[in-house]
PDB file of C-alpha atoms in Angstrom:
ATOM      1  CA  MET A   1     -35.475 117.203  51.795  1.00 49.00           C
ATOM      2  CA  GLU A   2     -35.778 116.308  48.119  1.00 54.00           C
ATOM      3  CA  ASP A   3     -33.276 117.986  45.808  1.00 57.00           C
ATOM      4  CA  PHE A   4     -34.845 118.403  42.372  1.00 68.00           C
ATOM      5  CA  SER A   5     -32.267 120.911  41.120  1.00 77.00           C
ATOM      6  CA  LEU A   6     -29.196 118.691  41.528  1.00 77.00           C
ATOM      7  CA  LEU A   7     -30.994 115.762  39.904  1.00 81.00           C
ATOM      8  CA  GLU A   8     -31.877 117.890  36.896  1.00 85.00           C
ATOM      9  CA  GLU A   9     -28.335 119.287  36.696  1.00 86.00           C
ATOM     10  CA  VAL A  10     -26.846 115.789  36.578  1.00 85.00           C
ATOM     11  CA  ILE A  11     -29.272 114.565  33.917  1.00 89.00           C
ATOM     12  CA  ASP A  12     -28.769 117.726  31.883  1.00 89.00           C
ATOM     13  CA  SER A  13     -24.978 117.401  32.088  1.00 88.00           C
ATOM     14  CA  LEU A  14     -25.205 113.899  30.611  1.00 91.00           C
ATOM     15  CA  GLU A  15     -27.587 115.094  27.895  1.00 90.00           C
ATOM     16  CA  GLN A  16     -25.213 117.922  26.955  1.00 90.00           C
ATOM     17  CA  ASP A  17     -22.076 115.771  27.054  1.00 89.00           C
ATOM     18  CA  ASN A  18     -20.125 115.598  23.785  1.00 90.00           C
ATOM     19  CA  ASN A  19     -20.175 111.821  24.196  1.00 91.00           C
ATOM     20  CA  VAL A  20     -23.947 111.648  24.685  1.00 94.00           C
ATOM     21  CA  LEU A  21     -24.666 109.095  21.936  1.00 94.00           C
ATOM     22  CA  ARG A  22     -22.114 106.662  23.337  1.00 94.00           C
ATOM     23  CA  ILE A  23     -23.455 107.268  26.840  1.00 95.00           C
ATOM     24  CA  LYS A  24     -26.997 106.448  25.717  1.00 93.00           C
ATOM     25  CA  ARG A  25     -25.887 103.398  23.743  1.00 92.00           C
ATOM     26  CA  LEU A  26     -23.858 102.082  26.663  1.00 94.00           C
ATOM     27  CA  ILE A  27     -26.712 102.551  29.139  1.00 93.00           C
ATOM     28  CA  LEU A  28     -29.080 100.753  26.778  1.00 88.00           C
ATOM     29  CA  PHE A  29     -26.547  97.952  26.249  1.00 90.00           C
ATOM     30  CA  THR A  30     -25.995  97.647  29.997  1.00 90.00           C
ATOM     31  CA  CYS A  31     -29.707  97.425  30.758  1.00 85.00           C
ATOM     32  CA  HIS A  32     -30.735  95.106  27.928  1.00 80.00           C
ATOM     33  CA  ASP A  33     -27.580  93.421  26.559  1.00 80.00           C
ATOM     34  CA  SER A  34     -28.680  94.683  23.151  1.00 77.00           C
ATOM     35  CA  TRP A  35     -26.953  97.123  20.832  1.00 83.00           C
ATOM     36  CA  GLU A  36     -28.725  99.967  19.018  1.00 81.00           C
ATOM     37  CA  ASN A  37     -27.077 101.208  15.804  1.00 82.00           C
ATOM     38  CA  ASP A  38     -29.772 103.581  14.560  1.00 81.00           C
ATOM     39  CA  VAL A  39     -28.579 107.082  15.469  1.00 84.00           C
ATOM     40  CA  ASN A  40     -32.101 108.501  15.242  1.00 82.00           C
ATOM     41  CA  VAL A  41     -33.375 105.922  17.718  1.00 78.00           C
ATOM     42  CA  VAL A  42     -30.537 106.703  20.116  1.00 84.00           C
ATOM     43  CA  LYS A  43     -31.098 110.458  19.844  1.00 86.00           C
ATOM     44  CA  ALA A  44     -34.803 109.987  20.627  1.00 81.00           C
ATOM     45  CA  LEU A  45     -34.106 108.199  23.907  1.00 82.00           C
ATOM     46  CA  HIS A  46     -34.739 110.281  27.022  1.00 83.00           C
ATOM     47  CA  MET A  47     -31.749 110.507  29.351  1.00 88.00           C
ATOM     48  CA  ARG A  48     -34.018 110.733  32.399  1.00 86.00           C
ATOM     49  CA  GLN A  49     -35.650 107.398  31.575  1.00 83.00           C
ATOM     50  CA  LEU A  50     -32.301 105.793  30.785  1.00 87.00           C
ATOM     51  CA  VAL A  51     -30.802 106.904  34.100  1.00 89.00           C
ATOM     52  CA  ARG A  52     -33.924 105.822  35.982  1.00 86.00           C
ATOM     53  CA  GLU A  53     -33.851 102.347  34.457  1.00 85.00           C
ATOM     54  CA  LEU A  54     -30.128 101.981  35.103  1.00 89.00           C
ATOM     55  CA  MET A  55     -30.613 102.792  38.803  1.00 88.00           C
ATOM     56  CA  ILE A  56     -33.581 100.459  39.135  1.00 86.00           C
ATOM     57  CA  ARG A  57     -31.696  97.590  37.528  1.00 86.00           C
ATOM     58  CA  PHE A  58     -28.486  98.329  39.439  1.00 90.00           C
ATOM     59  CA  PRO A  59     -29.342  99.722  42.881  1.00 89.00           C
ATOM     60  CA  ASP A  60     -25.726  99.233  43.997  1.00 90.00           C
ATOM     61  CA  LEU A  61     -23.196 101.619  42.413  1.00 89.00           C
ATOM     62  CA  ASN A  62     -20.334  99.108  42.611  1.00 89.00           C
ATOM     63  CA  ASN A  63     -22.385  96.486  40.783  1.00 92.00           C
ATOM     64  CA  LEU A  64     -23.111  99.074  38.108  1.00 92.00           C
ATOM     65  CA  LYS A  65     -19.392  99.821  37.744  1.00 92.00           C
ATOM     66  CA  HIS A  66     -18.599  96.134  37.249  1.00 92.00           C
ATOM     67  CA  LYS A  67     -21.408  95.715  34.724  1.00 92.00           C
ATOM     68  CA  LEU A  68     -20.355  98.767  32.707  1.00 93.00           C
ATOM     69  CA  ASN A  69     -16.750  97.559  32.585  1.00 90.00           C
ATOM     70  CA  SER A  70     -17.909  94.108  31.525  1.00 91.00           C
ATOM     71  CA  GLN A  71     -20.035  95.554  28.720  1.00 91.00           C
ATOM     72  CA  VAL A  72     -17.251  97.844  27.482  1.00 92.00           C
ATOM     73  CA  LYS A  73     -14.901  94.859  27.146  1.00 90.00           C
ATOM     74  CA  GLN A  74     -17.248  93.430  24.513  1.00 90.00           C
ATOM     75  CA  LEU A  75     -17.006  96.518  22.294  1.00 89.00           C
ATOM     76  CA  SER A  76     -14.523  97.362  19.574  1.00 85.00           C
ATOM     77  CA  LYS A  77     -13.966 101.018  20.551  1.00 85.00           C
ATOM     78  CA  GLN A  78     -13.159 100.294  24.176  1.00 86.00           C
ATOM     79  CA  SER A  79     -11.260 103.515  24.899  1.00 87.00           C
ATOM     80  CA  ASP A  80     -14.180 105.650  23.703  1.00 88.00           C
ATOM     81  CA  TYR A  81     -16.711 103.667  25.704  1.00 91.00           C
ATOM     82  CA  LEU A  82     -14.508 103.573  28.806  1.00 91.00           C
ATOM     83  CA  LEU A  83     -14.739 107.366  28.754  1.00 90.00           C
ATOM     84  CA  ALA A  84     -18.525 107.102  28.432  1.00 92.00           C
ATOM     85  CA  ALA A  85     -18.601 104.637  31.343  1.00 92.00           C
ATOM     86  CA  ASP A  86     -16.524 107.011  33.487  1.00 90.00           C
ATOM     87  CA  ASN A  87     -18.904 109.864  32.693  1.00 90.00           C
ATOM     88  CA  ILE A  88     -21.881 107.713  33.663  1.00 93.00           C
ATOM     89  CA  ILE A  89     -20.337 106.660  36.985  1.00 91.00           C
ATOM     90  CA  ASP A  90     -19.141 110.169  37.846  1.00 88.00           C
ATOM     91  CA  SER A  91     -22.569 111.660  37.154  1.00 88.00           C
ATOM     92  CA  LEU A  92     -24.709 108.920  38.665  1.00 90.00           C
ATOM     93  CA  GLY A  93     -22.556 108.887  41.774  1.00 87.00           C
ATOM     94  CA  PHE A  94     -24.246 112.156  42.740  1.00 85.00           C
ATOM     95  CA  ILE A  95     -27.714 110.665  42.210  1.00 88.00           C
ATOM     96  CA  TYR A  96     -26.897 107.538  44.236  1.00 88.00           C
ATOM     97  CA  THR A  97     -25.687 109.831  47.028  1.00 86.00           C
ATOM     98  CA  LEU A  98     -28.948 111.797  46.867  1.00 83.00           C
ATOM     99  CA  ARG A  99     -30.857 108.524  47.133  1.00 87.00           C
ATOM    100  CA  ASP A 100     -28.816 107.287  50.092  1.00 86.00           C
ATOM    101  CA  GLU A 101     -29.295 110.610  51.890  1.00 85.00           C
ATOM    102  CA  GLY A 102     -33.042 110.552  51.266  1.00 86.00           C
ATOM    103  CA  LYS A 103     -32.862 113.618  49.022  1.00 83.00           C
ATOM    104  CA  LEU A 104     -33.722 111.958  45.713  1.00 83.00           C
ATOM    105  CA  PRO A 105     -37.279 112.838  44.621  1.00 81.00           C
ATOM    106  CA  ILE A 106     -39.469 109.812  45.358  1.00 78.00           C
ATOM    107  CA  SER A 107     -41.140 110.091  41.969  1.00 75.00           C
ATOM    108  CA  PHE A 108     -37.840 109.556  40.142  1.00 80.00           C
ATOM    109  CA  LEU A 109     -37.444 105.862  40.969  1.00 75.00           C
ATOM    110  CA  ASN A 110     -41.194 105.308  41.305  1.00 68.00           C
ATOM    111  CA  PRO A 111     -42.641 106.655  38.048  1.00 52.00           C
ATOM    112  CA  GLU A 112     -46.304 106.857  37.167  1.00 45.00           C
ATOM    113  CA  PRO A 113     -47.864 103.474  36.285  1.00 39.00           C
ATOM    114  CA  ALA A 114     -48.348 104.719  32.717  1.00 35.00           C
ATOM    115  CA  SER A 115     -44.590 104.823  32.212  1.00 35.00           C
ATOM    116  CA  VAL A 116     -44.156 101.188  33.171  1.00 37.00           C
ATOM    117  CA  SER A 117     -44.392  98.541  30.482  1.00 38.00           C
ATOM    118  CA  GLN A 118     -46.755  95.574  30.589  1.00 40.00           C
ATOM    119  CA  ASN A 119     -44.052  93.222  31.807  1.00 40.00           C
ATOM    120  CA  GLY A 120     -43.385  95.495  34.784  1.00 40.00           C
ATOM    121  CA  SER A 121     -40.035  96.881  33.674  1.00 38.00           C
ATOM    122  CA  PRO A 122     -39.501 100.608  33.223  1.00 37.00           C
ATOM    123  CA  ALA A 123     -40.336 101.843  29.758  1.00 38.00           C
ATOM    124  CA  ILE A 124     -37.926 104.023  27.818  1.00 37.00           C
ATOM    125  CA  GLY A 125     -39.900 106.939  26.511  1.00 39.00           C
ATOM    126  CA  ASN A 126     -42.699 108.937  28.108  1.00 38.00           C
ATOM    127  CA  LYS A 127     -46.427 109.316  27.963  1.00 33.00           C
ATOM    128  CA  SER A 128     -46.389 112.620  26.122  1.00 32.00           C
ATOM    129  CA  SER A 129     -44.189 111.330  23.316  1.00 32.00           C
ATOM    130  CA  GLU A 130     -45.796 110.185  20.098  1.00 34.00           C
ATOM    131  CA  ARG A 131     -43.326 107.296  20.037  1.00 33.00           C
ATOM    132  CA  ASN A 132     -44.476 104.209  21.916  1.00 35.00           C
ATOM    133  CA  ASP A 133     -42.246 101.561  23.517  1.00 33.00           C
ATOM    134  CA  SER A 134     -41.923  99.531  20.348  1.00 32.00           C
ATOM    135  CA  ASP A 135     -40.788 102.642  18.446  1.00 32.00           C
ATOM    136  CA  THR A 136     -38.277 103.780  21.038  1.00 32.00           C
ATOM    137  CA  ILE A 137     -36.705 100.470  22.003  1.00 32.00           C
ATOM    138  CA  PRO A 138     -37.540  98.192  19.065  1.00 33.00           C
ATOM    139  CA  HIS A 139     -35.067  95.505  20.088  1.00 34.00           C
ATOM    140  CA  ILE A 140     -37.304  94.496  22.990  1.00 34.00           C
ATOM    141  CA  HIS A 141     -40.370  93.938  20.847  1.00 30.00           C
ATOM    142  CA  ASN A 142     -39.732  93.424  17.176  1.00 33.00           C
ATOM    143  CA  LEU A 143     -36.043  93.155  16.344  1.00 40.00           C
ATOM    144  CA  LYS A 144     -33.573  90.334  16.760  1.00 52.00           C
ATOM    145  CA  TYR A 145     -30.339  91.268  18.474  1.00 55.00           C
ATOM    146  CA  LEU A 146     -27.046  89.455  18.670  1.00 61.00           C
ATOM    147  CA  THR A 147     -25.719  89.315  22.206  1.00 58.00           C
ATOM    148  CA  ASN A 148     -22.042  88.501  21.693  1.00 66.00           C
ATOM    149  CA  LEU A 149     -20.747  90.558  18.810  1.00 72.00           C
ATOM    150  CA  PHE A 150     -17.184  90.388  20.110  1.00 73.00           C
ATOM    151  CA  ASP A 151     -16.967  86.616  19.581  1.00 78.00           C
ATOM    152  CA  LEU A 152     -18.804  86.802  16.257  1.00 84.00           C
ATOM    153  CA  ARG A 153     -16.476  89.470  14.926  1.00 83.00           C
ATOM    154  CA  ALA A 154     -13.437  87.506  16.098  1.00 82.00           C
ATOM    155  CA  ASP A 155     -14.754  84.343  14.431  1.00 86.00           C
ATOM    156  CA  ILE A 156     -15.333  86.119  11.115  1.00 89.00           C
ATOM    157  CA  SER A 157     -11.995  87.966  11.250  1.00 85.00           C
ATOM    158  CA  ARG A 158     -10.094  84.711  11.813  1.00 87.00           C
ATOM    159  CA  ASN A 159     -11.418  83.243   8.592  1.00 89.00           C
ATOM    160  CA  VAL A 160     -11.610  86.175   6.199  1.00 89.00           C
ATOM    161  CA  SER A 161     -10.205  89.675   5.806  1.00 85.00           C
ATOM    162  CA  PRO A 162     -12.269  92.052   7.980  1.00 84.00           C
ATOM    163  CA  LEU A 163     -12.076  94.599   5.149  1.00 84.00           C
ATOM    164  CA  HIS A 164     -13.594  92.159   2.647  1.00 90.00           C
ATOM    165  CA  ALA A 165     -16.322  91.347   5.167  1.00 92.00           C
ATOM    166  CA  LYS A 166     -17.034  95.050   5.717  1.00 88.00           C
ATOM    167  CA  ILE A 167     -17.211  95.802   1.986  1.00 91.00           C
ATOM    168  CA  LEU A 168     -19.614  92.906   1.393  1.00 95.00           C
ATOM    169  CA  LEU A 169     -21.860  93.791   4.330  1.00 94.00           C
ATOM    170  CA  PHE A 170     -21.829  97.505   3.527  1.00 91.00           C
ATOM    171  CA  SER A 171     -22.708  96.784  -0.114  1.00 93.00           C
ATOM    172  CA  SER A 172     -25.500  94.426   0.931  1.00 94.00           C
ATOM    173  CA  LEU A 173     -27.012  97.045   3.227  1.00 90.00           C
ATOM    174  CA  ASN A 174     -26.386 100.288   1.328  1.00 88.00           C
ATOM    175  CA  TYR A 175     -24.935 100.445  -2.179  1.00 88.00           C
ATOM    176  CA  ARG A 176     -22.232  98.648  -4.148  1.00 89.00           C
ATOM    177  CA  PHE A 177     -18.944  99.837  -2.716  1.00 83.00           C
ATOM    178  CA  SER A 178     -16.000 100.156  -5.096  1.00 77.00           C
ATOM    179  CA  PRO A 179     -12.598 101.226  -3.718  1.00 70.00           C
ATOM    180  CA  GLN A 180     -11.866 102.956  -7.014  1.00 64.00           C
ATOM    181  CA  GLU A 181     -15.061 104.971  -7.205  1.00 60.00           C
ATOM    182  CA  ARG A 182     -16.285 105.682  -3.687  1.00 55.00           C
ATOM    183  CA  ASP A 183     -15.110 107.773  -0.780  1.00 56.00           C
ATOM    184  CA  TRP A 184     -13.733 105.406   1.858  1.00 67.00           C
ATOM    185  CA  SER A 185     -15.089 107.605   4.637  1.00 64.00           C
ATOM    186  CA  ALA A 186     -18.569 106.172   4.031  1.00 72.00           C
ATOM    187  CA  LEU A 187     -17.284 102.671   4.752  1.00 72.00           C
ATOM    188  CA  TYR A 188     -15.386 103.796   7.828  1.00 68.00           C
ATOM    189  CA  THR A 189     -18.492 105.255   9.439  1.00 69.00           C
ATOM    190  CA  TYR A 190     -19.382 101.652  10.363  1.00 75.00           C
ATOM    191  CA  ASP A 191     -17.598  99.145  12.561  1.00 77.00           C
ATOM    192  CA  LEU A 192     -17.698  95.508  11.509  1.00 83.00           C
ATOM    193  CA  ASP A 193     -19.815  94.919  14.633  1.00 81.00           C
ATOM    194  CA  ASP A 194     -22.367  97.455  13.409  1.00 80.00           C
ATOM    195  CA  LEU A 195     -22.623  95.853   9.972  1.00 88.00           C
ATOM    196  CA  ILE A 196     -22.967  92.329  11.382  1.00 90.00           C
ATOM    197  CA  GLN A 197     -25.822  93.453  13.619  1.00 84.00           C
ATOM    198  CA  MET A 198     -27.539  95.391  10.831  1.00 86.00           C
ATOM    199  CA  ILE A 199     -27.409  92.562   8.275  1.00 90.00           C
ATOM    200  CA  PHE A 200     -28.764  90.160  10.896  1.00 89.00           C
ATOM    201  CA  GLN A 201     -31.688  92.477  11.592  1.00 83.00           C
ATOM    202  CA  ALA A 202     -32.347  93.034   7.892  1.00 86.00           C
ATOM    203  CA  HIS A 203     -33.005  89.368   7.083  1.00 88.00           C
ATOM    204  CA  GLU A 204     -35.648  87.300   8.825  1.00 84.00           C
ATOM    205  CA  THR A 205     -34.341  83.959   7.525  1.00 90.00           C
ATOM    206  CA  VAL A 206     -30.926  82.493   6.852  1.00 92.00           C
ATOM    207  CA  GLU A 207     -32.086  81.730   3.306  1.00 94.00           C
ATOM    208  CA  SER A 208     -32.805  85.401   2.680  1.00 93.00           C
ATOM    209  CA  LEU A 209     -29.397  86.345   4.058  1.00 95.00           C
ATOM    210  CA  ASP A 210     -27.687  83.703   1.919  1.00 95.00           C
ATOM    211  CA  THR A 211     -29.403  84.954  -1.232  1.00 96.00           C
ATOM    212  CA  ARG A 212     -28.522  88.580  -0.575  1.00 95.00           C
ATOM    213  CA  LEU A 213     -24.868  87.952   0.250  1.00 96.00           C
ATOM    214  CA  SER A 214     -24.434  85.657  -2.748  1.00 96.00           C
ATOM    215  CA  GLU A 215     -26.023  88.129  -5.158  1.00 96.00           C
ATOM    216  CA  VAL A 216     -24.005  91.089  -3.921  1.00 95.00           C
ATOM    217  CA  SER A 217     -20.707  89.185  -3.819  1.00 95.00           C
ATOM    218  CA  LEU A 218     -20.934  88.629  -7.590  1.00 95.00           C
ATOM    219  CA  THR A 219     -21.150  92.374  -8.246  1.00 94.00           C
ATOM    220  CA  LEU A 220     -18.058  93.429  -6.292  1.00 91.00           C
ATOM    221  CA  ASP A 221     -14.598  94.154  -7.689  1.00 86.00           C
ATOM    222  CA  GLN A 222     -13.095  91.028  -6.111  1.00 87.00           C
ATOM    223  CA  PRO A 223     -15.920  88.489  -6.384  1.00 91.00           C
ATOM    224  CA  GLU A 224     -13.910  85.477  -5.186  1.00 93.00           C
ATOM    225  CA  ASP A 225     -12.879  87.237  -1.987  1.00 91.00           C
ATOM    226  CA  ALA A 226     -16.443  88.462  -1.559  1.00 94.00           C
ATOM    227  CA  LYS A 227     -17.854  84.942  -2.037  1.00 95.00           C
ATOM    228  CA  ARG A 228     -15.514  83.617   0.633  1.00 95.00           C
ATOM    229  CA  ALA A 229     -16.552  86.439   2.955  1.00 95.00           C
ATOM    230  CA  ALA A 230     -20.203  85.599   2.284  1.00 96.00           C
ATOM    231  CA  ALA A 231     -19.644  81.949   3.204  1.00 96.00           C
ATOM    232  CA  VAL A 232     -17.823  82.842   6.427  1.00 96.00           C
ATOM    233  CA  ILE A 233     -20.447  85.393   7.496  1.00 96.00           C
ATOM    234  CA  LEU A 234     -23.270  82.979   6.740  1.00 95.00           C
ATOM    235  CA  GLN A 235     -21.613  80.201   8.726  1.00 94.00           C
ATOM    236  CA  ALA A 236     -21.088  82.514  11.706  1.00 92.00           C
ATOM    237  CA  LEU A 237     -24.667  83.829  11.738  1.00 92.00           C
ATOM    238  CA  ARG A 238     -26.528  80.609  10.898  1.00 91.00           C
ATOM    239  CA  PRO A 239     -26.758  79.380  14.539  1.00 87.00           C
ATOM    240  CA  PHE A 240     -28.633  82.559  15.506  1.00 84.00           C
ATOM    241  CA  TYR A 241     -31.564  81.933  13.151  1.00 83.00           C
TER     242      TYR A 241
END
């Protein structure tokens, strides 16, 4: 007998979790090996579709556990995302049990054809939403994504102060950051990983990136340090263009 109520309770518990944004980001990262920084995009994702896609891609719970742990090891805030991974496994364990006992609604893992993308993989989003696939998961269709931010960040941090790199990237993406004039909390809302990904997405060519970093570095309080950071960042990202 299908158990709709328990399925909905599990999905709702994930949606109401205090860690919901990290849970959604981690599921997306696990399914697509791509990282989404835009909070509005993450908030718009439907937990039901995320859970469905995760179960379709990882029909075995143990394989899912290994994949989640592997993905978390690539992230800078591992303790936070380990908690998110634990929440995912604890919650989905109930749904896998429902499936194995034949109590999971058939429609859950076999959605309507309209909710499947052209390439045959489950779409994130639903038919009634005004957002289409390219709006909801832009990295699949129209954005470039870096796949190994851990190594990139390590490479940049070995050759230049991570703080100088963050200030340059933040200033290139937002506004000129000055330690004397600005609240540091704005800078600390971003990880270096986030800023690397965002600057990569913001520039279609390495020439455009070079121009932007060079221009901004000249405006900062420590231009020589900023110029060195620009050169290191450019060298690290060049192979991905």
